[in-house]
XYZ file of C-alpha atoms in Angstrom:
388
model
C -11.671 14.927 -23.547
C -11.674 16.467 -20.104
C -12.316 15.946 -16.413
C -15.718 17.356 -15.526
C -15.947 16.636 -11.811
C -13.948 15.261 -8.885
C -15.958 13.787 -6.022
C -14.842 12.297 -2.732
C -16.307 10.827 0.417
C -14.681 9.752 3.675
C -15.221 6.101 4.554
C -14.588 4.905 8.087
C -12.497 1.772 8.558
C -14.392 -1.038 10.247
C -13.158 -2.798 13.376
C -11.369 -1.838 16.556
C -7.743 -2.921 16.249
C -4.445 -1.432 17.402
C -0.790 -1.822 16.630
C 2.025 -0.786 18.956
C 1.514 2.910 18.176
C -2.049 3.756 17.099
C -5.650 2.607 17.331
C -7.473 2.444 14.007
C -10.906 2.960 15.537
C -10.995 6.566 14.284
C -9.244 6.121 10.948
C -10.967 6.805 7.654
C -10.031 6.765 3.953
C -10.793 9.049 1.006
C -12.715 7.298 -1.763
C -12.475 9.433 -4.905
C -14.308 9.492 -8.242
C -12.889 11.315 -11.245
C -15.661 11.946 -13.786
C -14.914 12.556 -17.475
C -16.979 13.783 -20.426
C -16.518 10.455 -22.249
C -19.851 8.620 -22.250
C -20.180 4.862 -22.673
C -23.300 2.813 -22.156
C -25.124 5.988 -21.207
C -22.802 6.884 -18.329
C -19.644 9.003 -18.078
C -16.414 7.037 -17.808
C -15.306 7.515 -14.201
C -12.067 6.599 -12.456
C -12.129 5.317 -8.880
C -9.339 5.196 -6.309
C -8.507 5.812 -2.666
C -5.526 7.012 -0.640
C -4.614 3.658 0.945
C -4.939 2.456 4.528
C -3.234 3.654 7.678
C -3.526 7.428 7.487
C -6.681 9.552 7.303
C -9.085 10.876 4.667
C -7.878 13.980 2.820
C -11.089 15.771 1.857
C -9.917 19.197 3.018
C -6.680 19.187 1.032
C -8.431 17.809 -2.033
C -11.364 20.190 -2.044
C -9.532 23.381 -1.142
C -6.186 22.971 -2.913
C -5.736 19.987 -5.197
C -9.021 19.560 -7.079
C -9.571 23.240 -7.967
C -6.154 23.431 -9.633
C -6.834 20.345 -11.742
C -10.324 21.478 -12.753
C -8.989 24.927 -13.672
C -6.309 23.505 -15.981
C -6.855 23.643 -19.724
C -8.147 20.221 -20.842
C -5.252 19.691 -23.272
C -2.794 20.345 -20.443
C -3.886 17.091 -18.773
C -3.839 14.787 -21.796
C -1.199 12.361 -22.996
C 0.573 13.027 -26.276
C -1.865 10.899 -28.289
C -4.781 12.799 -26.688
C -6.646 9.499 -26.178
C -5.741 9.153 -22.506
C -5.011 11.393 -19.561
C -1.385 11.883 -18.493
C -0.970 11.094 -14.779
C 2.223 13.140 -14.552
C 0.605 16.225 -16.032
C -2.352 15.875 -13.687
C 0.048 15.734 -10.720
C 1.885 18.803 -12.027
C -1.390 20.704 -12.110
C -2.356 19.450 -8.655
C 0.977 20.510 -7.166
C 1.053 24.001 -8.615
C 2.330 26.472 -5.982
C 3.237 23.675 -3.536
C 6.724 23.790 -2.063
C 8.973 20.719 -2.322
C 9.521 18.565 0.749
C 7.334 18.480 3.829
C 5.118 15.940 2.156
C 2.695 14.970 4.903
C -0.949 14.361 4.118
C -0.896 16.081 0.728
C 1.060 13.064 -0.576
C -1.979 10.872 0.080
C -4.408 13.439 -1.299
C -2.551 13.721 -4.597
C -2.156 9.940 -4.671
C -5.914 9.342 -4.561
C -6.357 11.668 -7.529
C -3.410 10.287 -9.510
C -4.463 6.677 -9.005
C -7.961 7.555 -10.239
C -6.291 8.716 -13.469
C -4.761 5.257 -13.912
C -8.171 3.706 -13.260
C -9.932 5.934 -15.784
C -7.240 5.304 -18.427
C -7.639 1.549 -18.001
C -11.401 1.930 -18.324
C -10.970 3.983 -21.479
C -8.856 1.127 -22.845
C -11.325 -1.435 -21.453
C -8.597 -3.423 -19.735
C -7.431 -4.202 -16.185
C -5.158 -1.645 -14.575
C -2.166 -4.011 -14.391
C -2.124 -4.130 -18.211
C -2.228 -0.336 -18.537
C 0.536 -0.012 -15.940
C 2.811 -2.613 -17.545
C 2.438 -1.136 -21.040
C 3.099 2.388 -19.795
C 6.394 1.339 -18.218
C 7.518 -0.820 -21.131
C 6.983 -4.142 -19.361
C 5.298 -7.325 -20.654
C 1.521 -7.255 -20.394
C 0.558 -10.514 -18.754
C -1.845 -11.692 -16.100
C 0.344 -13.360 -13.532
C -0.081 -14.556 -9.960
C 1.329 -12.272 -7.297
C 2.846 -13.700 -4.084
C 0.857 -12.419 -1.146
C 0.913 -12.615 2.645
C -1.967 -12.120 5.067
C -1.393 -9.253 7.498
C -3.181 -9.357 10.832
C -2.276 -10.303 14.372
C -3.183 -6.893 15.789
C -3.793 -6.113 19.432
C -7.503 -6.656 19.886
C -9.580 -5.513 22.831
C -9.812 -8.502 25.173
C -7.533 -10.363 22.806
C -5.844 -13.653 23.535
C -3.358 -16.010 21.950
C -6.207 -18.351 21.036
C -7.831 -15.517 19.080
C -4.552 -14.895 17.258
C -4.309 -18.596 16.405
C -7.895 -18.688 15.142
C -7.336 -15.596 13.018
C -4.277 -17.008 11.273
C -5.944 -20.398 10.822
C -8.799 -18.601 9.073
C -6.338 -16.911 6.723
C -4.690 -20.245 6.012
C -8.053 -21.737 5.142
C -8.588 -18.840 2.717
C -5.457 -19.842 0.771
C -2.701 -17.789 2.396
C 0.476 -19.553 3.454
C 2.476 -16.599 4.869
C 1.473 -14.139 7.590
C 2.422 -10.942 9.388
C 1.638 -9.960 12.976
C 2.181 -6.947 15.229
C 4.723 -6.649 18.023
C 5.825 -3.898 20.401
C 2.447 -3.265 22.013
C 3.146 -5.353 25.084
C 6.175 -6.799 26.866
C 8.868 -8.710 25.019
C 7.913 -11.849 26.961
C 4.279 -11.626 25.932
C 5.175 -10.831 22.335
C 7.449 -13.867 22.161
C 4.563 -16.028 23.376
C 2.341 -14.507 20.679
C 5.029 -15.192 18.047
C 5.284 -18.824 19.150
C 1.499 -19.127 18.802
C 1.647 -17.697 15.278
C 4.473 -20.060 14.349
C 2.238 -22.989 15.248
C 0.049 -21.940 12.308
C 2.747 -20.645 9.939
C 4.826 -23.787 10.400
C 8.211 -22.121 9.977
C 9.840 -18.755 10.583
C 10.195 -17.911 6.899
C 6.393 -17.787 6.677
C 5.947 -15.251 9.477
C 6.910 -11.570 9.563
C 6.645 -9.249 12.574
C 5.921 -5.518 12.518
C 6.780 -3.018 15.280
C 5.332 0.019 13.415
C 8.305 2.205 14.334
C 7.744 1.721 18.054
C 11.288 1.045 19.286
C 14.348 3.097 20.051
C 17.614 1.487 18.978
C 18.160 -0.336 22.275
C 14.682 -1.886 22.167
C 15.076 -2.752 18.500
C 18.271 -4.647 19.266
C 16.647 -6.394 22.235
C 13.814 -7.733 20.066
C 16.239 -8.563 17.256
C 18.310 -10.725 19.598
C 15.178 -12.541 20.787
C 13.718 -13.274 17.344
C 16.916 -13.938 15.396
C 16.994 -17.693 16.184
C 13.479 -18.033 14.730
C 14.551 -17.106 11.190
C 11.514 -14.910 10.599
C 10.567 -13.718 7.133
C 11.307 -10.129 8.138
C 11.431 -7.674 11.036
C 9.386 -4.649 9.976
C 9.840 -1.000 10.951
C 11.635 -1.573 14.252
C 12.297 2.170 14.621
C 11.257 5.551 13.295
C 11.028 5.320 9.486
C 13.217 8.396 8.995
C 15.937 7.308 11.428
C 18.204 5.880 8.764
C 21.221 5.777 11.080
C 19.476 3.474 13.554
C 18.187 1.247 10.777
C 21.737 0.968 9.441
C 23.095 0.013 12.874
C 20.415 -2.652 13.238
C 20.948 -4.249 9.816
C 24.693 -4.355 10.489
C 24.064 -6.819 13.314
C 20.773 -8.521 12.390
C 21.423 -11.070 9.612
C 17.857 -11.773 8.484
C 15.643 -9.356 6.516
C 14.441 -5.993 7.771
C 11.471 -4.302 6.079
C 10.627 -0.605 5.969
C 9.494 2.179 3.644
C 5.711 2.388 4.010
C 6.024 5.821 5.635
C 8.326 7.295 2.988
C 6.375 9.559 0.664
C 8.850 10.631 -2.039
C 11.676 9.282 -4.162
C 14.319 11.404 -2.335
C 13.224 9.714 0.905
C 13.888 6.344 -0.712
C 17.246 7.508 -2.041
C 18.203 8.474 1.512
C 17.058 5.063 2.736
C 19.188 3.152 0.235
C 22.196 5.451 0.744
C 22.111 5.788 4.534
C 19.707 3.187 5.952
C 21.868 0.086 5.678
C 19.426 -1.726 3.386
C 20.990 -4.786 1.781
C 20.514 -5.965 -1.816
C 18.780 -9.359 -2.122
C 17.961 -9.351 1.617
C 15.804 -6.484 2.880
C 12.274 -5.482 1.895
C 10.923 -2.130 0.660
C 7.266 -1.381 1.444
C 6.526 2.002 -0.108
C 2.868 2.567 -0.966
C 1.731 4.544 -4.023
C -1.488 5.499 -2.236
C 0.482 7.356 0.420
C 3.131 8.897 -1.846
C 1.714 10.994 -4.688
C 0.608 7.993 -6.721
C 2.068 5.482 -9.116
C 4.368 7.912 -10.933
C 6.268 8.744 -7.744
C 6.236 5.085 -6.735
C 7.766 4.007 -10.055
C 10.494 6.603 -9.536
C 11.171 5.009 -6.136
C 11.657 1.659 -7.843
C 14.057 3.288 -10.316
C 16.069 4.682 -7.394
C 16.275 1.229 -5.825
C 17.434 -0.412 -9.017
C 19.996 2.320 -9.717
C 21.582 1.518 -6.349
C 21.816 -2.232 -6.965
C 18.515 -3.381 -5.466
C 15.948 -5.528 -7.264
C 12.280 -4.646 -7.723
C 11.482 -8.111 -6.372
C 12.495 -6.698 -2.980
C 9.443 -4.389 -3.168
C 6.266 -5.512 -1.384
C 3.847 -2.549 -1.268
C 2.092 -1.815 2.012
C -1.683 -1.461 2.026
C -3.229 -4.873 1.470
C -5.742 -3.858 -1.204
C -6.676 -4.166 -4.882
C -4.874 -1.080 -6.133
C -1.502 -2.309 -4.909
C -2.223 -5.775 -6.250
C -2.478 -4.313 -9.763
C 0.657 -2.234 -9.201
C 2.610 -5.303 -8.048
C 1.383 -7.313 -11.033
C 1.980 -4.532 -13.563
C 5.468 -3.602 -12.358
C 6.642 -7.161 -11.653
C 7.286 -6.632 -7.943
C 8.130 -9.297 -5.379
C 4.596 -9.478 -4.014
C 2.119 -7.541 -1.941
C 0.291 -7.421 1.336
C -3.322 -8.452 2.008
C -5.704 -7.477 4.803
C -8.271 -10.270 4.526
C -9.666 -9.819 8.046
C -9.172 -6.154 8.948
C -9.580 -2.658 7.514
C -12.800 -3.267 5.670
C -14.229 -2.164 3.309
C -10.866 -1.570 1.631
C -8.680 -4.422 2.870
C -8.286 -7.694 1.014
C -9.450 -8.888 -2.377
C -12.732 -10.040 -3.934
C -13.418 -13.745 -4.382
C -12.838 -13.405 -8.136
C -9.118 -12.912 -7.447
C -8.730 -16.649 -6.698
C -6.404 -16.696 -3.716
C -4.596 -19.998 -3.194
C -1.182 -21.509 -2.499
C 0.094 -18.147 -1.284
C -0.616 -16.231 -4.502
C -3.438 -14.048 -5.767
C -4.569 -13.359 -9.336
C -5.815 -9.909 -10.406
C -9.085 -10.128 -12.299
C -9.714 -8.854 -15.824
C -12.274 -6.267 -14.693
C -11.623 -2.822 -16.217
C -9.418 -0.578 -14.110
C -8.638 -1.622 -10.557
C -11.944 -3.510 -10.363
C -12.959 -1.893 -7.084
C -16.641 -2.538 -7.814
C -15.983 -6.280 -7.519
C -15.295 -5.911 -3.811
C -18.707 -6.417 -2.232
C -17.781 -4.550 0.960
C -16.804 -1.475 -1.054
C -19.621 -1.511 -3.614
C -22.201 0.340 -1.441
C -19.759 3.173 -0.794
C -18.974 3.438 -4.503
C -22.703 3.596 -5.223
C -23.087 6.403 -2.675
C -20.185 8.304 -4.213
C -21.581 8.012 -7.741
C -25.249 8.620 -6.868
């Protein structure tokens, strides 16, 4: 059994939205297909994955560095001990040959797209959903369970208004979501507080609304916003400052009693160890948002969870960033606290297909083989183009 081909295409994100730091109008994502020599129903078994949302496509790194190393490896070098499945860790080792440690950058997302495709192809070889393959691999119960989910939106739209924000969140509520996240830091504090009050009209209470500054603030600004929002009892205050400024995060959590969330821009387990040791994160309070699609894949992500738990944190404090099907299966398979959803932005990748049965603030992964990306109608044409 071997990998015969690795294909990728860059898919542009739809929509023109901005947070406090970047516009997503130029962002794209790598959609990757990993083709094997196993043939079923007249077609080769092929794994599908992508490198998550919020960075850029990684075609150059994949085609010139990562893929050639994997394709040059001896087939047995990439297989699990039973030789019936591929070993994600061994594939990553081949992909990272001659790469220096640290300085992760965009290669972390490139390797992640490839590694996640290995999990997809293994689940397809077993003819089961990815959450089952993930749970079994990590010695956890294999069960289809609902995953708590929140709808992320509330971006800064061109010609946006508070009525548009209200309508957006009402639409998500009608879809079955009961918790929401919105952006802050892209305008004045006064205007953001008005936007938060508008969102609270839909959410109903502070514990159903999170706010995200996307690392926009220095420590003084972070404290200013914290003082303003503290009386609202919000679900969490996300990435107030630079994600690697652990000292500032620690100073903020020392004075802000309600949850702080961060981690989506940490790409390795040593980064997470530094966060838990120096970032002031609090067991049973704060939220970790690392994303396997941005950080070398599920193997590295699982190591991040191990680091958290070794330092007294609970995996239920982990809510992966990304808002897509791959992280839904990871959250279900690893028994995490929940996950994000992008039901109204970042198509064709954001959100879940109708078969996932969203309702009462939870979402159910389907029993489609692998991550079930083909079930997402917005993504299906791009998958067809990739496999043509």
